[in-house]
Tab-separated table of C-alpha atoms in Angstrom:
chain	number	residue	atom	x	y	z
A	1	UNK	CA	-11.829	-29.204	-11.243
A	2	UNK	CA	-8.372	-27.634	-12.891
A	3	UNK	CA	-6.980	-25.277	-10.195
A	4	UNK	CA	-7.026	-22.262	-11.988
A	5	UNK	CA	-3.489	-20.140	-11.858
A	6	UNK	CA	-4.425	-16.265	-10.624
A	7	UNK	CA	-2.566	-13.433	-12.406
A	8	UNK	CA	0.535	-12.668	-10.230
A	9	UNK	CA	-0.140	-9.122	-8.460
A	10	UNK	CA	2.834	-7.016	-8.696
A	11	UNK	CA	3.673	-4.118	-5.712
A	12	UNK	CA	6.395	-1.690	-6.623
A	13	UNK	CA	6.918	1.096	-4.272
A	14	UNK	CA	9.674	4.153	-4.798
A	15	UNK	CA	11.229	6.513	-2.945
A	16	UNK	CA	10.989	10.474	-2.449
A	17	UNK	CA	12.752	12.191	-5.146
A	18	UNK	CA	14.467	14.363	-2.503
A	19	UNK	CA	15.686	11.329	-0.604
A	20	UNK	CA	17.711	9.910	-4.223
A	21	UNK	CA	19.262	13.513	-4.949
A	22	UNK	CA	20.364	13.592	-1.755
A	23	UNK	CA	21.976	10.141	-1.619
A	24	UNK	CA	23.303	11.186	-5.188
A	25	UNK	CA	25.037	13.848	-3.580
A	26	UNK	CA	26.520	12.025	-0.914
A	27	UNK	CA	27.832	9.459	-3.505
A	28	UNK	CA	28.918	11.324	-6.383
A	29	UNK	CA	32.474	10.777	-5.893
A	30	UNK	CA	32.092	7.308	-5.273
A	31	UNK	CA	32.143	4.554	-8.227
A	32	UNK	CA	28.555	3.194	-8.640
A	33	UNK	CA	28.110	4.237	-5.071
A	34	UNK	CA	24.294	5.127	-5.694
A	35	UNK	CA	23.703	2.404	-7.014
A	36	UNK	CA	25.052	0.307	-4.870
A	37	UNK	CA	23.282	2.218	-1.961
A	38	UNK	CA	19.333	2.610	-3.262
A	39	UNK	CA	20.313	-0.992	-4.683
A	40	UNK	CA	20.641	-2.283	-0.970
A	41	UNK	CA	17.892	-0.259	0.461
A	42	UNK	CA	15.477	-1.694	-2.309
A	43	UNK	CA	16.766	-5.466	-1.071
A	44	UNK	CA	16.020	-4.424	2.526
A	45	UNK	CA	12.820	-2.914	1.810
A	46	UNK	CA	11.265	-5.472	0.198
A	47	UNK	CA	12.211	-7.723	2.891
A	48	UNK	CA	10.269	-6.123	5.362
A	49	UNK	CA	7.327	-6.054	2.867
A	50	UNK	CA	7.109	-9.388	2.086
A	51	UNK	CA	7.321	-10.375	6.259
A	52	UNK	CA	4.377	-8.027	6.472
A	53	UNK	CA	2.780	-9.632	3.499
A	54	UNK	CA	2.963	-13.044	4.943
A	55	UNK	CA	1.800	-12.087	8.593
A	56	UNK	CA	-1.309	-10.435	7.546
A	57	UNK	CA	-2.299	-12.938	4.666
A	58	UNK	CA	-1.981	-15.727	7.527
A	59	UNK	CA	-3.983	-13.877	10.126
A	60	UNK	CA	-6.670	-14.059	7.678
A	61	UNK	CA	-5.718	-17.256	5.579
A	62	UNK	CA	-5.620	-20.686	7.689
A	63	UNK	CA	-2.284	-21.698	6.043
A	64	UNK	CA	1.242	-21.764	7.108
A	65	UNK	CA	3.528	-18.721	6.939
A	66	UNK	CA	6.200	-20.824	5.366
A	67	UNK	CA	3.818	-21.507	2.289
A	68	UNK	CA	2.556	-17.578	2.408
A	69	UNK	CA	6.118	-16.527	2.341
A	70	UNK	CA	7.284	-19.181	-0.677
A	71	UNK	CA	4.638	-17.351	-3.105
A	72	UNK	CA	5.678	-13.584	-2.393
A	73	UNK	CA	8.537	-13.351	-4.216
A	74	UNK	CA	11.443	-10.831	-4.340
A	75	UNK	CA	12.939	-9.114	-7.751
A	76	UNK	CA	16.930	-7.892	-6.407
A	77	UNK	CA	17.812	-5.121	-7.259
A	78	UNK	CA	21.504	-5.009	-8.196
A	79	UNK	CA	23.961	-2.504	-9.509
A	80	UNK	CA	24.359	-2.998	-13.021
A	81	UNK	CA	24.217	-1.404	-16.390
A	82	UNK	CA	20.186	-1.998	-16.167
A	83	UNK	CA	19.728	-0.595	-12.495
A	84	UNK	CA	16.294	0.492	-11.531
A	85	UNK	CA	14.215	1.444	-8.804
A	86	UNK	CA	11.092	0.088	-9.860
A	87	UNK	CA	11.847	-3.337	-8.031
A	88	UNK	CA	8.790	-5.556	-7.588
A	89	UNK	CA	7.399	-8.138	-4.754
A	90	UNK	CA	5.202	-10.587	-6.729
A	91	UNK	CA	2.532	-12.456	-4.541
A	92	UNK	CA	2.129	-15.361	-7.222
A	93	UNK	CA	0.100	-19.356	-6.694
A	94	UNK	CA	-3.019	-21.102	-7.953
A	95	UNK	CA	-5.934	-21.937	-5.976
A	96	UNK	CA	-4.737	-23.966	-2.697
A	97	UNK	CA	-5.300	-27.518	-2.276
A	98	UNK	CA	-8.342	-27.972	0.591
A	99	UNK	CA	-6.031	-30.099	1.720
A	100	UNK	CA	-3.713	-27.476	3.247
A	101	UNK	CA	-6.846	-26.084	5.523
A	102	UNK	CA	-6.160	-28.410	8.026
A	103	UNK	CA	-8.433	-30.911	6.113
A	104	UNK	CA	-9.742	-33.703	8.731
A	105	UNK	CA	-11.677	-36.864	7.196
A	106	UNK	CA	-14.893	-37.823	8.860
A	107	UNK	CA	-17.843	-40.166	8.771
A	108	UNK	CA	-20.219	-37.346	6.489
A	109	UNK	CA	-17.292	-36.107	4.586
A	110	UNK	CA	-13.965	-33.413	5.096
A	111	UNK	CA	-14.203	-30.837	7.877
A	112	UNK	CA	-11.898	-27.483	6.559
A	113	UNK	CA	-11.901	-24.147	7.666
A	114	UNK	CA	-10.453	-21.453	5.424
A	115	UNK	CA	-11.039	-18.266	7.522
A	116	UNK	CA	-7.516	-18.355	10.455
A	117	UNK	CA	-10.386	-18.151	13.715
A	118	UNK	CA	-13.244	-18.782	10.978
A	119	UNK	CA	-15.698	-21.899	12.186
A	120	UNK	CA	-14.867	-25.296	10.803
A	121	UNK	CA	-17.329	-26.224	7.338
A	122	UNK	CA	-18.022	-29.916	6.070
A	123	UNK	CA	-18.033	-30.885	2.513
A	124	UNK	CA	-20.482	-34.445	2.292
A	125	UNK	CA	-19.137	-37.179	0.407
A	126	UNK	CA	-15.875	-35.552	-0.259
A	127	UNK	CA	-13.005	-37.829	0.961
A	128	UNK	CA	-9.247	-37.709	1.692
A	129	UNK	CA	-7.163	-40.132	-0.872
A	130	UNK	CA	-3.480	-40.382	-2.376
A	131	UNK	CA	-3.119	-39.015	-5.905
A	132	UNK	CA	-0.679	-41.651	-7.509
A	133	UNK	CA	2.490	-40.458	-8.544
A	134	UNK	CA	2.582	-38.428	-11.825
A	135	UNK	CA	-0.988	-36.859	-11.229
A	136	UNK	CA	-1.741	-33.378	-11.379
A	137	UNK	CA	-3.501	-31.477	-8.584
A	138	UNK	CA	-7.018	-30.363	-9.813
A	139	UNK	CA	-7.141	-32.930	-12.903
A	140	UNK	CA	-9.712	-35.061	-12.680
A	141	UNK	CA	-8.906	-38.224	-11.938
A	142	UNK	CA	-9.686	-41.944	-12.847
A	143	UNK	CA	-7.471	-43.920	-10.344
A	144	UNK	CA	-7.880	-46.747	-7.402
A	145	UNK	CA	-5.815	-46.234	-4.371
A	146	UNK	CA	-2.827	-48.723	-5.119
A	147	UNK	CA	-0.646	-47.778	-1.835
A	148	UNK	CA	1.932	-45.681	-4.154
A	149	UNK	CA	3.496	-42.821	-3.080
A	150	UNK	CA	2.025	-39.040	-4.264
A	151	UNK	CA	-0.059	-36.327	-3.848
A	152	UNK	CA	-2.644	-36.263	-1.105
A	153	UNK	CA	-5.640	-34.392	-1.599
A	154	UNK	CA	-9.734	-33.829	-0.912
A	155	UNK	CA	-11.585	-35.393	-3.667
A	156	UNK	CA	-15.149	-35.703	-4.411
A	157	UNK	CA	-16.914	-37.786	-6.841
A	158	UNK	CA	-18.614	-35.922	-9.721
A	159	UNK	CA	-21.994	-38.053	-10.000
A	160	UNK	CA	-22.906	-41.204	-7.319
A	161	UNK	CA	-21.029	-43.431	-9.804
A	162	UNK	CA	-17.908	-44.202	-8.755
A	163	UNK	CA	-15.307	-42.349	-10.850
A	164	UNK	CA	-14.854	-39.659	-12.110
A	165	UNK	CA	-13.460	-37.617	-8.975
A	166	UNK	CA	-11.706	-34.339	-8.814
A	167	UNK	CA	-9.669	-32.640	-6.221
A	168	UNK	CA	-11.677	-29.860	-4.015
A	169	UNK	CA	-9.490	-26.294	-3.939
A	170	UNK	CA	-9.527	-23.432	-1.542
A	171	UNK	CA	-8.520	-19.970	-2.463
A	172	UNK	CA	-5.492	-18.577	-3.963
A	173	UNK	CA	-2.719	-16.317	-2.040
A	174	UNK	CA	-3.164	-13.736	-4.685
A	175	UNK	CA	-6.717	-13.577	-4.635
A	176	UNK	CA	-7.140	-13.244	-0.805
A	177	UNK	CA	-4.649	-10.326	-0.639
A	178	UNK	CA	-6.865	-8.621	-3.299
A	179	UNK	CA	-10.400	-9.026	-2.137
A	180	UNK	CA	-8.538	-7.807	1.594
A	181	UNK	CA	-8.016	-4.316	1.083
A	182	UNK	CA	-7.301	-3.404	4.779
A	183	UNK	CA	-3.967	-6.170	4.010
A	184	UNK	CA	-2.403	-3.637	1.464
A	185	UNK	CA	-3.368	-0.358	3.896
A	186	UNK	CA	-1.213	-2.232	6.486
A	187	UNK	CA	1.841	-3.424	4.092
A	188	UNK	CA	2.489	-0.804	2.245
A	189	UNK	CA	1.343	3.119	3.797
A	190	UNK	CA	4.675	3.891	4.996
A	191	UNK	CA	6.742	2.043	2.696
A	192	UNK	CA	7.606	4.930	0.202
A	193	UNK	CA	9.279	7.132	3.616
A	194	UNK	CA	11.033	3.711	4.733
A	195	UNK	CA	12.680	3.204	1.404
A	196	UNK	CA	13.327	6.839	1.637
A	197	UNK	CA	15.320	6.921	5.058
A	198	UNK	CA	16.911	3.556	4.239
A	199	UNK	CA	18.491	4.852	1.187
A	200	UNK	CA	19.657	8.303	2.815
A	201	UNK	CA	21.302	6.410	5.718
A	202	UNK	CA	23.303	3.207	3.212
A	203	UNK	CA	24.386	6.278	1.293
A	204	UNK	CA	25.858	7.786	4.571
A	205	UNK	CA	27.419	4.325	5.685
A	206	UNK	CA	29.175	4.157	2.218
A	207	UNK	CA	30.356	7.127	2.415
A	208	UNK	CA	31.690	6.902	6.120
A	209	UNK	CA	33.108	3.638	5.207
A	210	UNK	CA	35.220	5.466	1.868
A	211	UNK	CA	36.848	7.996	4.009
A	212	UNK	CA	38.223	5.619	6.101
């Protein structure tokens, strides 16, 4: 079984019209000083968005927060000829590896759980092997364990013969944040007002810091 790459879901969030002609304002007689203000706040913002992203996918995904937080990516904003608003946090991966649910061999088959709390499920006759080196997770594989370095993964044969096996996925990060609704209430209600109020008060620093 090929593990099958989701689309990447894309969250842009923007700020109250009111908030960026008053930070204009501020900053008018400053050199790229808007820009270099919303700029900032977008950074910060999306920061705190992809923290919250990662806590709530792991209360309900039984992975690490490390591997959450490596597959919701940030797009900087900057303060070039090309600025924009419209900054994204992209929540990108293919299906996980069973592996990575705290896969356990035993005598029947691999014990997993998914669910973070969820109860424990067996998969009979699956196993846990070393891909050689140079395989490809999900590809189907015709190998005998030689003691070389690579991937480890849960594999199950495809008929009783002995080969062909293929490696046994879980779900992907993308696809759990979409099919959890109550993960985007919590992320992102009050984003729009944050990005708001952070942008007000860097455009009130900058300009503190320029009268100096």
């Amino acid at each position: 079984m090929v593990a099958s790459r989701r689309p990447p879901i894309d969250l842009v969030f923007k700020p109250d019209f009111g908030a960026v002609r008053r930070a204009q304002a501020l900053l008018q007689g400053i050199p790229n000083g808007y820009k270099k203000a919303a700029g900032g706040a977008v950074n910060d913002i999306s920061k705190t968005v992809r923290s919250r992203i990662t806590k709530q996918i792991s209360k309900t995904l039984a992975l690490k927060q490390k591997h959450i937080r490596d597959n919701v990516r940030i797009s900087r904003a900057g303060a070039g000829d090309h600025f924009t608003l419209d900054r994204r946090v992209r929540i990108v991966g293919a299906r996980e590896p069973l592996i990575e649910f705290g896969a356990t061999q035993k005598k029947k088959g691999v014990g997993y759980r998914i669910e973070r709390g969820g109860k424990r499920s067996t998969i009979p006759g699956a196993f846990i092997a070393e891909m050689p080196t140079g395989g490809r997770a999900g590809q189907a594989l015709d190998f005998i364990r030689t003691g070389e370095s690579g991937h480890v993964g849960v594999f199950k044969r495809r008929r009783k013969d002995r080969l062909p096996i293929s490696e046994l996925d879980g779900p992907s990060i993308p696809a759990v944040y979409q099919h959890h609704e109550e993960i985007e209430a919590e992320t992102l209600s009050d984003i729009p007002g944050k990005l708001s109020d952070r942008i007000v008060a860097r455009a009130e620093l900058l300009l503190k810091r320029s009268l100096k």
